[in-house]
Short mmCIF file of C-alpha atoms in Angstrom, two decimals:
data_model
loop_
_atom_site.label_atom_id
_atom_site.label_comp_id
_atom_site.label_asym_id
_atom_site.label_seq_id
_atom_site.Cartn_x
_atom_site.Cartn_y
_atom_site.Cartn_z
CA MET I 4 0.43 -0.21 0.70
CA HIS I 5 1.77 2.90 -1.24
CA PHE I 6 0.86 6.90 -0.92
CA VAL I 7 1.11 9.36 -4.13
CA GLU I 8 2.38 11.31 -3.80
CA GLU I 9 1.09 13.72 -6.92
CA ASN I 10 -0.59 16.42 -7.39
CA ILE I 11 -3.91 14.91 -7.76
CA ASP I 12 -6.14 17.86 -7.18
CA HIS I 13 -9.36 17.51 -9.27
CA LEU I 14 -8.38 14.13 -10.55
CA PHE I 15 -10.91 12.92 -11.52
CA ARG I 16 -12.88 15.49 -12.43
CA GLU I 17 -10.21 16.37 -15.70
CA PHE I 18 -11.08 11.94 -16.27
CA SER I 19 -14.00 13.30 -16.70
CA GLY I 20 -13.63 16.19 -19.42
CA LYS I 21 -11.50 13.41 -20.77
CA MET I 22 -13.93 10.40 -21.45
CA ALA I 23 -16.42 11.84 -21.33
CA SER I 24 -15.09 13.64 -24.90
CA VAL I 25 -13.51 10.52 -25.91
CA LEU I 26 -16.40 8.51 -25.05
CA LEU I 27 -19.37 11.06 -27.32
CA ARG I 28 -16.62 10.37 -30.55
CA ILE I 29 -17.64 6.87 -29.46
CA PHE I 30 -20.89 6.55 -28.87
CA GLY I 31 -22.55 9.74 -29.43
CA PHE I 32 -25.23 12.33 -28.36
CA GLU I 33 -27.69 9.40 -28.39
CA HIS I 34 -25.68 7.37 -25.90
CA ALA I 35 -25.24 10.62 -23.09
CA SER I 36 -26.61 9.10 -20.56
CA LEU I 37 -24.77 6.11 -21.97
CA ILE I 38 -21.24 7.11 -21.06
CA ASP I 39 -22.29 8.61 -17.59
CA ASP I 40 -23.26 5.91 -16.07
CA ILE I 41 -19.35 4.33 -17.70
CA ILE I 42 -17.87 7.41 -16.20
CA GLN I 43 -19.42 6.81 -12.86
CA GLU I 44 -19.13 2.76 -12.88
CA THR I 45 -15.52 2.81 -13.73
CA PHE I 46 -15.94 6.03 -10.53
CA LEU I 47 -16.66 3.74 -8.43
CA THR I 48 -14.88 0.84 -9.21
CA ALA I 49 -11.78 3.27 -8.70
CA LEU I 50 -13.45 4.18 -5.53
CA HIS I 51 -14.55 0.59 -4.86
CA GLN I 52 -10.12 -0.68 -4.98
CA TRP I 53 -8.71 1.89 -4.40
CA LYS I 54 -10.03 2.44 -0.69
CA THR I 55 -8.97 -0.94 0.13
CA LYS I 56 -5.47 -0.94 -1.38
CA GLY I 57 -4.29 2.91 -2.13
CA MET I 58 -4.10 5.15 -5.20
CA PRO I 59 -2.54 3.11 -8.08
CA ASP I 60 0.43 4.73 -9.30
CA TYR I 61 -0.58 5.79 -12.68
CA ALA I 62 -4.46 6.04 -11.46
CA GLU I 63 -5.34 9.05 -14.57
CA ALA I 64 -4.11 5.65 -17.15
CA TRP I 65 -6.21 2.74 -13.67
CA LEU I 66 -8.56 4.78 -15.36
CA MET I 67 -8.56 5.23 -18.43
CA ARG I 68 -7.53 1.58 -18.44
CA VAL I 69 -11.19 0.24 -16.09
CA ALA I 70 -12.85 3.29 -18.60
CA LYS I 71 -11.67 1.43 -21.30
CA ASN I 72 -12.66 -1.89 -21.21
CA LYS I 73 -15.95 -0.77 -19.79
CA THR I 74 -16.46 -0.10 -22.75
CA ILE I 75 -15.38 -2.24 -25.09
CA ASN I 76 -17.56 -4.36 -23.18
CA GLU I 77 -20.80 -1.87 -23.56
CA LEU I 78 -20.02 -2.21 -27.78
CA ARG I 79 -20.62 -5.62 -27.20
CA ARG I 80 -23.78 -5.28 -25.85
CA LEU I 81 -25.04 -2.95 -28.20
CA GLY I 82 -23.77 -4.37 -31.50
CA LYS I 83 -25.70 -7.73 -30.09
CA SER I 84 -28.32 -4.86 -29.27
CA LYS I 85 -31.14 -4.79 -32.69
CA ALA I 86 -31.82 -1.51 -31.88
CA ASN I 87 -28.66 -0.01 -33.71
CA THR I 88 -28.47 -0.90 -36.85
CA ALA I 89 -30.16 2.89 -37.59
CA THR I 90 -26.71 4.42 -35.64
CA GLU I 91 -22.72 2.16 -36.31
CA LEU I 92 -21.26 2.23 -33.88
CA ILE I 93 -17.34 1.50 -33.19
CA VAL I 94 -17.31 -2.02 -33.23
CA ASP I 95 -13.44 -3.26 -33.26
CA ASP I 96 -12.27 -3.34 -30.74
CA SER I 97 -8.33 -1.68 -32.06
CA GLN I 98 -10.66 1.73 -32.66
CA VAL I 99 -11.01 1.96 -29.64
CA GLU I 100 -8.03 1.75 -28.41
CA GLU I 101 -7.26 4.30 -30.45
CA LEU I 102 -9.19 6.51 -29.65
CA PHE I 103 -8.09 5.51 -25.66
CA LEU I 104 -4.65 7.42 -27.16
CA ASP I 105 -2.91 10.73 -25.64
CA ASN I 106 -2.54 13.01 -29.11
CA GLU I 107 -6.33 11.27 -29.36
CA ILE I 108 -7.42 12.49 -26.55
CA GLU I 109 -6.49 15.39 -26.68
CA ASP I 110 -7.91 15.49 -30.30
CA SER I 111 -11.84 14.82 -28.45
CA GLN I 112 -11.56 16.69 -26.00
CA LEU I 113 -11.21 20.32 -28.79
CA ARG I 114 -13.70 18.20 -30.91
CA ALA I 115 -15.88 18.11 -27.71
CA LEU I 116 -15.25 22.15 -26.91
CA PHE I 117 -16.57 22.33 -30.81
CA ALA I 118 -19.47 20.76 -30.91
CA CYS I 119 -21.05 21.99 -26.79
CA CYS I 120 -20.16 25.68 -28.14
CA THR I 121 -22.26 25.10 -31.18
CA PRO I 122 -25.31 29.11 -31.96
CA ILE I 123 -28.53 25.72 -31.98
CA LEU I 124 -28.24 26.61 -28.29
CA SER I 125 -28.56 30.09 -25.98
CA GLN I 126 -25.15 31.40 -24.68
CA LYS I 127 -26.36 30.80 -21.51
CA ASN I 128 -26.89 25.89 -21.83
CA GLN I 129 -23.56 26.24 -24.21
CA ILE I 130 -22.00 26.67 -20.91
CA ILE I 131 -23.84 23.73 -19.28
CA LEU I 132 -23.26 21.91 -21.69
CA THR I 133 -19.28 22.66 -22.28
CA LEU I 134 -19.25 21.81 -17.95
CA LYS I 135 -20.93 18.46 -18.38
CA THR I 136 -18.92 17.34 -21.11
CA LEU I 137 -15.66 18.75 -21.00
CA SER I 138 -15.25 20.01 -17.69
CA GLY I 139 -16.22 17.67 -15.38
CA PHE I 140 -19.26 19.43 -13.61
CA GLY I 141 -21.53 17.16 -11.18
CA ASN I 142 -25.86 19.19 -11.82
CA ARG I 143 -25.16 19.93 -8.00
CA GLU I 144 -21.63 21.69 -8.77
CA ILE I 145 -23.47 24.11 -12.10
CA ALA I 146 -26.27 24.61 -10.79
CA LYS I 147 -24.23 26.37 -7.95
CA ALA I 148 -22.14 27.80 -10.31
CA LEU I 149 -24.75 29.08 -12.35
CA TYR I 150 -27.31 30.57 -9.37
CA MET I 151 -29.81 27.88 -11.46
CA SER I 152 -31.84 24.73 -9.54
CA ASP I 153 -30.75 21.43 -9.83
CA ASP I 154 -33.25 20.75 -12.23
CA ALA I 155 -33.53 22.96 -14.60
CA VAL I 156 -29.42 22.56 -14.92
CA LYS I 157 -30.64 18.78 -15.46
CA LYS I 158 -33.31 19.34 -17.70
CA SER I 159 -31.09 22.13 -20.06
CA ILE I 160 -28.48 19.43 -20.19
CA TYR I 161 -31.46 16.82 -21.14
CA ARG I 162 -32.82 19.10 -23.63
CA SER I 163 -28.90 20.79 -25.61
CA ARG I 164 -28.42 16.53 -25.63
CA ILE I 165 -31.11 15.96 -28.00
CA GLN I 166 -30.46 18.96 -29.38
CA LEU I 167 -27.69 17.37 -30.37
CA GLN I 168 -28.64 14.42 -31.64
CA GLY I 169 -29.24 15.38 -34.92
CA GLU I 170 -25.93 17.71 -35.53
CA ASN I 171 -23.29 15.78 -35.98
CA ASN I 172 -23.41 13.04 -33.88
CA ARG I 173 -20.26 12.11 -34.18
CA LEU I 174 -18.25 14.58 -33.72
CA GLU I 175 -16.43 15.13 -37.21
CA VAL I 176 -14.34 17.47 -38.11
CA PRO I 177 -16.27 20.95 -39.35
CA THR I 178 -14.66 22.33 -42.08
CA ILE I 179 -12.48 25.00 -42.01
CA GLN I 180 -15.32 27.57 -42.82
CA GLN I 181 -17.54 25.79 -40.11
CA ALA I 182 -14.51 25.72 -37.50
CA GLU I 183 -13.76 29.70 -37.89
CA GLN I 184 -16.61 30.59 -36.65
CA ARG I 185 -17.16 27.94 -33.42
CA TYR I 186 -13.84 29.29 -32.86
CA GLN I 187 -14.98 32.26 -31.40
CA VAL I 188 -18.05 30.99 -30.46
CA VAL I 189 -16.09 28.43 -28.71
CA LEU I 190 -14.76 31.93 -27.58
CA LYS I 191 -17.18 33.92 -25.94
CA VAL I 192 -17.72 30.45 -23.97
CA CYS I 193 -15.23 30.81 -22.29
CA TYR I 194 -14.75 34.86 -21.75
CA LEU I 195 -18.51 34.45 -20.06
CA MET I 196 -17.51 31.29 -17.85
CA PHE I 197 -14.45 33.23 -17.22
CA ASN I 198 -16.66 35.64 -15.73
CA GLU I 199 -19.56 33.98 -14.08
CA GLY I 200 -16.89 32.68 -11.76
CA TYR I 201 -16.28 36.40 -11.69
CA LYS I 202 -19.00 37.83 -10.97
CA THR I 203 -19.95 38.79 -6.76
CA THR I 204 -22.83 38.54 -6.87
CA GLU I 205 -23.78 36.70 -3.90
CA LYS I 206 -20.94 35.10 -1.31
CA PRO I 207 -18.26 33.40 -1.86
CA HIS I 208 -18.79 29.89 -3.44
CA LEU I 209 -15.43 27.95 -3.80
CA ILE I 210 -16.65 27.00 -7.27
CA ASP I 211 -16.07 30.11 -8.22
CA GLU I 212 -12.70 29.70 -8.51
CA ASP I 213 -11.90 26.36 -10.44
CA LEU I 214 -14.62 28.22 -12.87
CA CYS I 215 -12.55 31.01 -13.93
CA LEU I 216 -9.82 28.06 -13.91
CA GLU I 217 -11.31 25.70 -16.16
CA ALA I 218 -12.08 28.96 -18.68
CA ILE I 219 -8.44 29.00 -19.02
CA ARG I 220 -7.58 26.07 -19.47
CA LEU I 221 -10.75 25.29 -22.34
CA THR I 222 -9.20 28.85 -23.69
CA LYS I 223 -5.56 26.87 -23.84
CA LEU I 224 -6.93 23.89 -25.17
CA LEU I 225 -8.19 26.34 -28.10
CA ILE I 226 -4.40 27.35 -29.12
CA GLY I 227 -3.38 24.51 -28.89
CA ILE I 228 -5.19 24.04 -32.70
CA GLY I 229 -3.33 24.65 -36.17
CA ARG I 230 -4.10 28.13 -37.48
CA GLU I 231 -3.25 31.20 -37.79
CA ASN I 232 -4.39 33.88 -35.56
CA HIS I 233 -4.58 33.32 -32.20
CA GLY I 234 -4.36 36.55 -31.09
CA GLY I 235 -7.76 37.14 -29.59
CA SER I 236 -6.89 32.94 -27.28
CA TYR I 237 -3.79 35.27 -25.66
CA ALA I 238 -5.70 37.90 -24.56
CA LEU I 239 -7.95 36.84 -23.41
CA LEU I 240 -5.96 34.68 -21.86
CA ALA I 241 -4.36 37.80 -20.19
CA LEU I 242 -7.45 38.93 -19.49
CA MET I 243 -7.94 36.26 -17.40
CA HIS I 244 -5.12 36.71 -16.01
CA PHE I 245 -4.78 39.96 -15.02
CA SER I 246 -8.13 39.40 -12.87
CA MET I 247 -7.01 36.01 -11.34
CA ALA I 248 -4.65 38.09 -10.10
CA ARG I 249 -7.02 40.57 -8.68
CA PHE I 250 -9.72 37.26 -7.89
CA SER I 251 -8.92 36.60 -3.68
CA GLU I 252 -9.29 40.55 -3.01
CA ARG I 253 -12.59 41.05 -4.73
CA GLN I 254 -14.57 39.35 -1.62
CA ASN I 255 -13.14 41.43 1.10
CA SER I 256 -13.56 37.95 4.52
CA MET I 257 -17.06 38.14 5.22
CA GLY I 258 -18.13 38.21 1.14
CA GLU I 259 -18.93 41.58 0.77
CA PHE I 260 -18.00 43.18 -3.17
CA VAL I 261 -14.46 45.59 -2.42
CA SER I 262 -14.47 47.93 -5.14
CA ILE I 263 -10.68 47.97 -7.25
CA GLU I 264 -10.55 51.44 -5.91
CA GLU I 265 -10.26 50.34 -1.87
CA GLN I 266 -8.77 47.00 -2.70
CA ASN I 267 -5.68 46.42 -1.79
CA ARG I 268 -2.98 46.68 -4.77
CA GLY I 269 -0.20 45.20 -2.80
CA ASN I 270 -2.03 41.80 -2.33
CA TRP I 271 -2.25 41.53 -6.15
CA ASP I 272 -0.66 38.25 -7.21
CA SER I 273 2.33 39.58 -9.13
CA GLY I 274 3.15 36.06 -11.42
CA LEU I 275 -0.15 36.32 -12.31
CA ILE I 276 0.01 40.04 -13.18
CA GLU I 277 3.43 38.99 -15.70
CA LEU I 278 1.77 36.03 -16.86
CA GLY I 279 -1.55 38.83 -18.46
CA TYR I 280 1.85 40.91 -19.84
CA TYR I 281 2.79 37.80 -21.75
CA TYR I 282 -0.02 36.56 -23.06
CA LEU I 283 -0.76 40.28 -24.44
CA LYS I 284 2.67 40.37 -26.44
CA GLU I 285 1.29 37.24 -27.01
CA SER I 286 -1.69 38.76 -28.35
CA ARG I 287 -0.17 41.02 -30.93
CA GLU I 288 0.47 38.22 -33.35
CA GLY I 289 -1.78 38.63 -36.38
CA ASN I 290 -3.97 41.70 -37.42
CA THR I 291 -7.20 41.11 -35.86
CA LEU I 292 -8.12 43.16 -32.61
CA THR I 293 -10.68 41.76 -30.84
CA ARG I 294 -12.71 43.03 -27.60
CA TYR I 295 -10.65 41.00 -26.08
CA HIS I 296 -7.44 42.28 -26.34
CA LEU I 297 -9.24 46.03 -25.81
CA GLU I 298 -10.65 44.63 -22.58
CA ALA I 299 -7.36 43.04 -21.42
CA THR I 300 -5.67 46.85 -22.21
CA ILE I 301 -7.79 48.10 -19.62
CA ALA I 302 -6.86 44.87 -16.81
CA ALA I 303 -3.83 45.44 -18.13
CA MET I 304 -3.64 49.68 -16.05
CA HIS I 305 -5.04 48.73 -13.74
CA CYS I 306 -2.49 46.28 -12.63
CA GLY I 307 0.02 48.31 -13.59
CA SER I 308 -0.94 51.55 -11.69
CA PRO I 309 -0.21 51.57 -8.19
CA GLY I 310 -2.70 53.63 -7.65
CA PHE I 311 -5.91 53.95 -7.96
CA GLU I 312 -5.59 58.12 -8.58
CA GLU I 313 -2.59 56.83 -10.76
CA THR I 314 -4.04 54.82 -13.49
CA ASP I 315 -3.68 56.45 -17.03
CA TRP I 316 -7.12 57.30 -17.20
CA GLN I 317 -6.83 58.40 -20.82
CA GLY I 318 -6.02 55.00 -22.19
CA ILE I 319 -8.47 53.58 -20.85
CA VAL I 320 -11.16 55.65 -22.32
CA SER I 321 -9.33 55.42 -25.88
CA CYS I 322 -10.90 51.37 -24.87
CA TYR I 323 -14.00 52.09 -23.79
CA GLU I 324 -13.80 54.11 -26.50
CA LYS I 325 -12.82 51.83 -29.19
CA LEU I 326 -14.71 47.87 -26.88
CA PHE I 327 -18.04 50.30 -28.99
CA ARG I 328 -18.14 48.60 -31.84
CA PHE I 329 -18.45 45.52 -30.08
CA ASP I 330 -20.48 45.54 -27.56
CA ASP I 331 -22.56 49.26 -27.12
CA SER I 332 -24.61 48.28 -24.00
CA PHE I 333 -25.87 50.31 -21.42
CA MET I 334 -22.60 48.58 -18.43
CA MET I 335 -20.73 49.62 -21.28
CA LYS I 336 -21.37 53.51 -21.49
CA LEU I 337 -21.97 53.25 -17.96
CA SER I 338 -18.43 52.45 -17.60
CA HIS I 339 -16.62 54.28 -19.83
CA ALA I 340 -18.83 58.07 -18.30
CA MET I 341 -16.99 56.77 -14.62
CA ALA I 342 -13.79 56.77 -16.75
CA VAL I 343 -13.77 59.34 -18.19
CA SER I 344 -15.29 61.14 -14.65
CA GLN I 345 -11.35 60.49 -13.25
CA LEU I 346 -9.95 61.62 -16.43
CA GLU I 347 -12.04 64.81 -16.84
CA GLY I 348 -14.26 65.48 -13.44
CA ALA I 349 -16.85 64.38 -11.97
CA GLU I 350 -18.57 66.75 -13.07
CA MET I 351 -18.39 65.68 -16.95
CA GLY I 352 -19.01 62.06 -15.84
CA VAL I 353 -22.78 63.04 -14.72
CA LYS I 354 -23.21 64.71 -18.20
CA LEU I 355 -22.90 60.97 -19.89
CA LEU I 356 -24.59 59.91 -16.65
CA LYS I 357 -27.72 61.78 -17.27
CA GLU I 358 -27.51 61.87 -20.95
CA LEU I 359 -27.48 58.03 -20.92
CA GLY I 360 -30.93 57.72 -18.58
CA ASN I 361 -32.65 60.57 -20.49
CA LYS I 362 -31.44 58.16 -23.62
CA GLU I 363 -32.33 54.76 -22.42
CA GLY I 364 -34.31 54.98 -19.22
CA SER I 365 -32.75 55.47 -15.38
CA SER I 366 -34.60 52.84 -13.41
CA SER I 367 -30.90 50.52 -12.79
CA SER I 368 -30.08 50.24 -10.17
CA TYR I 369 -25.25 50.90 -11.21
CA LEU I 370 -26.66 54.17 -12.37
CA MET I 371 -28.23 55.67 -8.85
CA ALA I 372 -25.47 54.08 -7.59
CA ALA I 373 -22.90 56.02 -10.24
CA MET I 374 -24.64 59.24 -10.03
CA ALA I 375 -24.46 59.03 -6.18
CA LYS I 376 -20.75 57.73 -6.31
CA LEU I 377 -20.03 60.71 -8.77
CA HIS I 378 -22.10 63.50 -6.27
CA ARG I 379 -20.44 61.85 -3.08
CA ASN I 380 -16.58 63.13 -4.93
CA LEU I 381 -17.96 66.59 -5.99
CA GLY I 382 -19.73 66.94 -2.15
CA LYS I 383 -22.79 66.99 -2.66
CA TYR I 384 -23.11 64.43 -0.37
CA GLU I 385 -27.57 65.58 0.27
CA LEU I 386 -28.25 64.28 -4.31
CA ALA I 387 -25.56 61.75 -3.65
CA LYS I 388 -27.49 60.40 -0.56
CA SER I 389 -30.32 60.38 -2.61
CA TYR I 390 -29.33 58.82 -5.11
CA TYR I 391 -27.55 55.96 -3.31
CA GLU I 392 -31.33 55.49 -1.23
CA VAL I 393 -32.77 54.92 -4.83
CA ALA I 394 -30.53 52.99 -6.18
CA ILE I 395 -30.44 50.45 -3.21
CA ASP I 396 -34.54 50.02 -3.75
CA LEU I 397 -33.79 48.73 -7.03
CA CYS I 398 -31.19 46.98 -6.44
CA LYS I 399 -31.94 42.96 -6.92
CA ASN I 400 -28.93 41.53 -6.06
CA PRO I 401 -27.79 41.05 -2.10
CA ASN I 402 -24.46 40.99 -2.62
CA ASP I 403 -24.34 44.54 -4.44
CA LEU I 404 -27.20 45.16 -1.73
CA VAL I 405 -25.37 45.31 1.47
CA PHE I 406 -22.73 47.21 -0.57
CA LEU I 407 -24.21 50.14 -1.22
CA LYS I 408 -25.66 49.72 1.92
CA LYS I 409 -22.16 51.36 3.44
CA GLN I 410 -21.57 53.15 0.66
CA LEU I 411 -24.80 54.98 2.40
CA LEU I 412 -23.56 54.79 5.81
CA THR I 413 -20.85 56.28 5.12
CA VAL I 414 -21.89 59.29 2.98
CA LEU I 415 -23.97 59.81 6.17
CA LYS I 416 -21.52 59.63 8.43
CA THR I 417 -19.41 62.27 7.22
CA PRO I 418 -19.62 65.46 8.17
CA GLY I 419 -22.20 67.87 5.56
CA GLY I 420 -23.61 64.60 4.59
CA ASN I 421 -26.26 64.02 6.84
CA SER I 422 -28.12 67.56 7.57
CA ASN I 423 -30.23 66.21 10.76
CA MET B 15 -1.35 -7.06 18.81
CA ASN B 16 -3.98 -8.73 17.70
CA LYS B 17 -5.46 -9.27 14.68
CA TYR B 18 -8.94 -6.97 14.19
CA MET B 19 -11.23 -7.61 11.12
CA LEU B 20 -13.57 -5.03 10.45
CA ILE B 21 -16.40 -6.02 7.78
CA LEU B 22 -17.34 -3.20 5.12
CA PHE B 23 -21.26 -3.15 5.09
CA GLU B 24 -21.96 -0.62 2.45
CA ASP B 25 -25.08 1.20 1.26
CA ALA B 26 -25.75 1.81 -2.31
CA LYS B 27 -28.06 4.95 -2.21
CA GLY B 28 -24.76 6.43 -0.60
CA TYR B 29 -23.18 6.46 -4.03
CA GLU B 30 -25.91 7.95 -5.86
CA GLY B 31 -26.18 11.11 -7.54
CA MET B 32 -21.76 11.31 -6.63
CA SER B 33 -20.47 13.63 -9.15
CA ALA B 34 -16.27 13.38 -9.45
CA GLU B 35 -15.13 16.24 -7.05
CA ASP B 36 -17.50 14.12 -4.48
CA TYR B 37 -14.56 10.45 -5.78
CA GLN B 38 -12.10 13.27 -5.30
CA LYS B 39 -12.84 13.03 -1.74
CA GLU B 40 -13.34 10.15 -1.04
CA ILE B 41 -11.23 8.50 -2.02
CA GLU B 42 -8.43 11.65 -0.30
CA MET B 43 -10.63 10.15 2.38
CA HIS B 44 -9.26 6.77 2.75
CA MET B 45 -5.98 7.61 1.61
CA LYS B 46 -5.86 10.24 4.61
CA TRP B 47 -7.22 7.69 7.31
CA MET B 48 -4.43 5.00 5.84
CA GLU B 49 -2.27 7.04 6.63
CA GLU B 50 -3.25 7.45 9.39
CA LEU B 51 -3.78 3.83 11.06
CA GLY B 52 -0.38 4.14 9.89
CA ASP B 53 0.99 0.41 11.73
CA HIS B 54 -3.07 -0.80 11.91
CA TYR B 55 -2.79 -1.81 8.78
CA ASP B 56 -2.42 -5.07 7.90
CA SER B 57 -4.40 -5.84 4.60
CA GLY B 58 -7.79 -4.99 2.89
CA GLU B 59 -9.47 -6.19 -0.34
CA PRO B 60 -12.49 -4.80 -2.00
CA LEU B 61 -14.96 -6.83 -2.88
CA GLU B 62 -17.25 -8.21 -6.85
CA ALA B 63 -20.44 -6.87 -6.97
CA ASP B 64 -20.88 -10.40 -8.40
CA ALA B 65 -21.88 -13.54 -5.80
CA LYS B 66 -22.49 -17.09 -5.38
CA THR B 67 -24.42 -18.05 -1.77
CA ILE B 68 -24.52 -22.26 -0.46
CA LYS B 69 -26.35 -23.28 1.82
CA GLY B 70 -26.14 -26.37 4.06
CA VAL B 71 -25.72 -29.65 3.82
CA GLU B 72 -28.14 -29.57 -0.20
CA LYS B 73 -25.79 -27.04 -1.11
CA VAL B 74 -27.52 -25.46 -2.68
CA VAL B 75 -26.17 -22.87 -5.12
CA SER B 76 -28.39 -18.86 -6.09
CA ASP B 77 -26.34 -16.03 -7.31
CA GLY B 78 -26.45 -13.13 -4.87
CA PRO B 79 -25.30 -12.03 -1.98
CA TYR B 80 -26.31 -13.43 1.61
CA ILE B 81 -28.51 -10.92 2.53
CA GLU B 82 -31.33 -8.95 0.35
CA ALA B 83 -28.70 -5.66 -0.75
CA LYS B 84 -29.62 -3.15 1.01
CA GLU B 85 -26.14 -3.13 2.72
CA MET B 86 -23.72 -5.80 1.06
CA VAL B 87 -20.62 -6.25 2.69
CA GLY B 88 -17.99 -4.51 0.10
CA GLY B 89 -14.46 -5.31 1.27
CA PHE B 90 -12.76 -5.43 4.82
CA TYR B 91 -9.77 -4.30 6.10
CA MET B 92 -7.80 -6.40 8.56
CA ILE B 93 -6.21 -4.34 11.64
CA HIS B 94 -3.52 -4.28 14.26
CA ALA B 95 -4.65 -3.59 17.63
CA GLU B 96 -4.16 -3.48 21.70
CA SER B 97 -7.93 -4.59 22.63
CA LEU B 98 -11.51 -4.74 20.60
CA GLU B 99 -11.79 -0.95 21.83
CA GLN B 100 -8.95 -0.44 20.06
CA ALA B 101 -9.67 -1.53 16.66
CA THR B 102 -12.72 0.25 17.97
CA GLU B 103 -11.76 3.37 17.89
CA LEU B 104 -9.82 2.61 15.41
CA ALA B 105 -12.29 2.00 13.19
CA LYS B 106 -14.26 4.66 13.98
CA GLY B 107 -12.55 6.74 11.06
CA CYS B 108 -12.53 4.76 8.56
CA PRO B 109 -14.82 6.76 5.83
CA VAL B 110 -17.23 4.62 4.79
CA LEU B 111 -18.81 5.53 7.75
CA ARG B 112 -20.18 9.25 6.37
CA LEU B 113 -21.51 6.93 3.59
CA GLY B 114 -24.62 5.71 5.72
CA GLY B 115 -21.92 2.32 5.95
CA THR B 116 -21.94 -0.25 8.10
CA ILE B 117 -18.32 -1.36 9.79
CA GLU B 118 -18.30 -5.52 11.73
CA VAL B 119 -15.51 -5.62 14.28
CA ARG B 120 -14.57 -8.74 14.99
CA PRO B 121 -11.07 -9.42 17.07
CA VAL B 122 -9.29 -13.40 15.35
CA MET B 123 -9.35 -16.33 16.70
CA VAL B 124 -5.86 -16.83 18.71
CA ILE B 125 -5.91 -20.33 18.28
CA GLU B 126 -2.96 -21.81 20.73
#
């Protein structure tokens, strides 16, 4: 009996993701629950054996071997069943063997990633299916990560799999044109997945960091593909690393949101920031500008600045202005206005926010909070107080609510802030 | 020290709905416990679910384990301990209990 010293963190989850990809290629989406079963049974066997005998030296290879044998058995069983004359399943043992080779496993993961990130599904469902298939997340874990019920996750996966059955059942390699289109979709899914993990809507979940790390892993998987221009992927990686550098500081010990203005920059992870700069440099390959380039640059400017005031606000404002081409949403305009207020003064920011409210409606908690902040900066505490109160009324999100109430309290405590 | 056998009865329902991460944690706990046992650990084997039962003088053979499987014997450990009390204390650390399993602790008979 021996104890394996290698890092087995997330071994099972990673293995689950790899296994699901290989099995999808062999069985297709129509046998999705069979695939789930094979993986479950492999784990059960492992648990059973290893708990009395200890983990073997090459745990993953062991798991692979067991899964492969179960797969071969299942194929034999299905091959004999009359119900399966419609599908051409691989029944040759040596073909199965081949698919279990290392380079084939990576190839299967990429195919599975491209298959799951399909415009046929909504973006949310793409994320859910990717997490289930590629990332080895269980239903409960996905539910926690995305603030959904277990049941909603189960339904989403079930429906997505059915929708994909007709599509590309055996994960054939897409044409070059299809691959190009799909590449952008996959990149978007990685970006969205990362944002889900980074959000601070509620108290922190342990799974949040896993979600971010998984998004990074999948983005790196993309870079392995031979194609001309990975600039966008490198830019996304840069953005993710700059963000991860600040991951632990964005919430305090009580799980409350801490704004970038208030974060202790000394605690930002300099190793991750360095990696961010490395990826940013790599992202200049090719000549396509993506939104990820711009967002990464903004993140770089924050991370490179010793303090909030000293940040290169001119640089950030011009990045936001370029970002409008890709995303001219309400929140983007709001962020732009706040950056402008740092550059040109709070009055300018107020002006932009008022324009935004007039054009697109002012019943946004974020807009009201932004107005409150700027009026605070201007010393107009009565107005700031009112804006915070409206922001609190409009607030739909527990963590934001805590943050807003704290801000209001601070204003009330400021001399001149409470006119009673 | 004497030898004691830990017979593990496992509730199959305990494993329902476990995710990969859950399996990971279970195994890590078992490995941690085995480390803690140190010199007390002698051996252990898991048992397959396949079973045949032979009964009595007529040697009637039936399929399946002896007891109808809500709790099936999943495996055993042999450990060294000073007394049944100590063996029981040591057995409390075994993670099967967390999943609702049962452990029967029996001293191995010493024949002089």
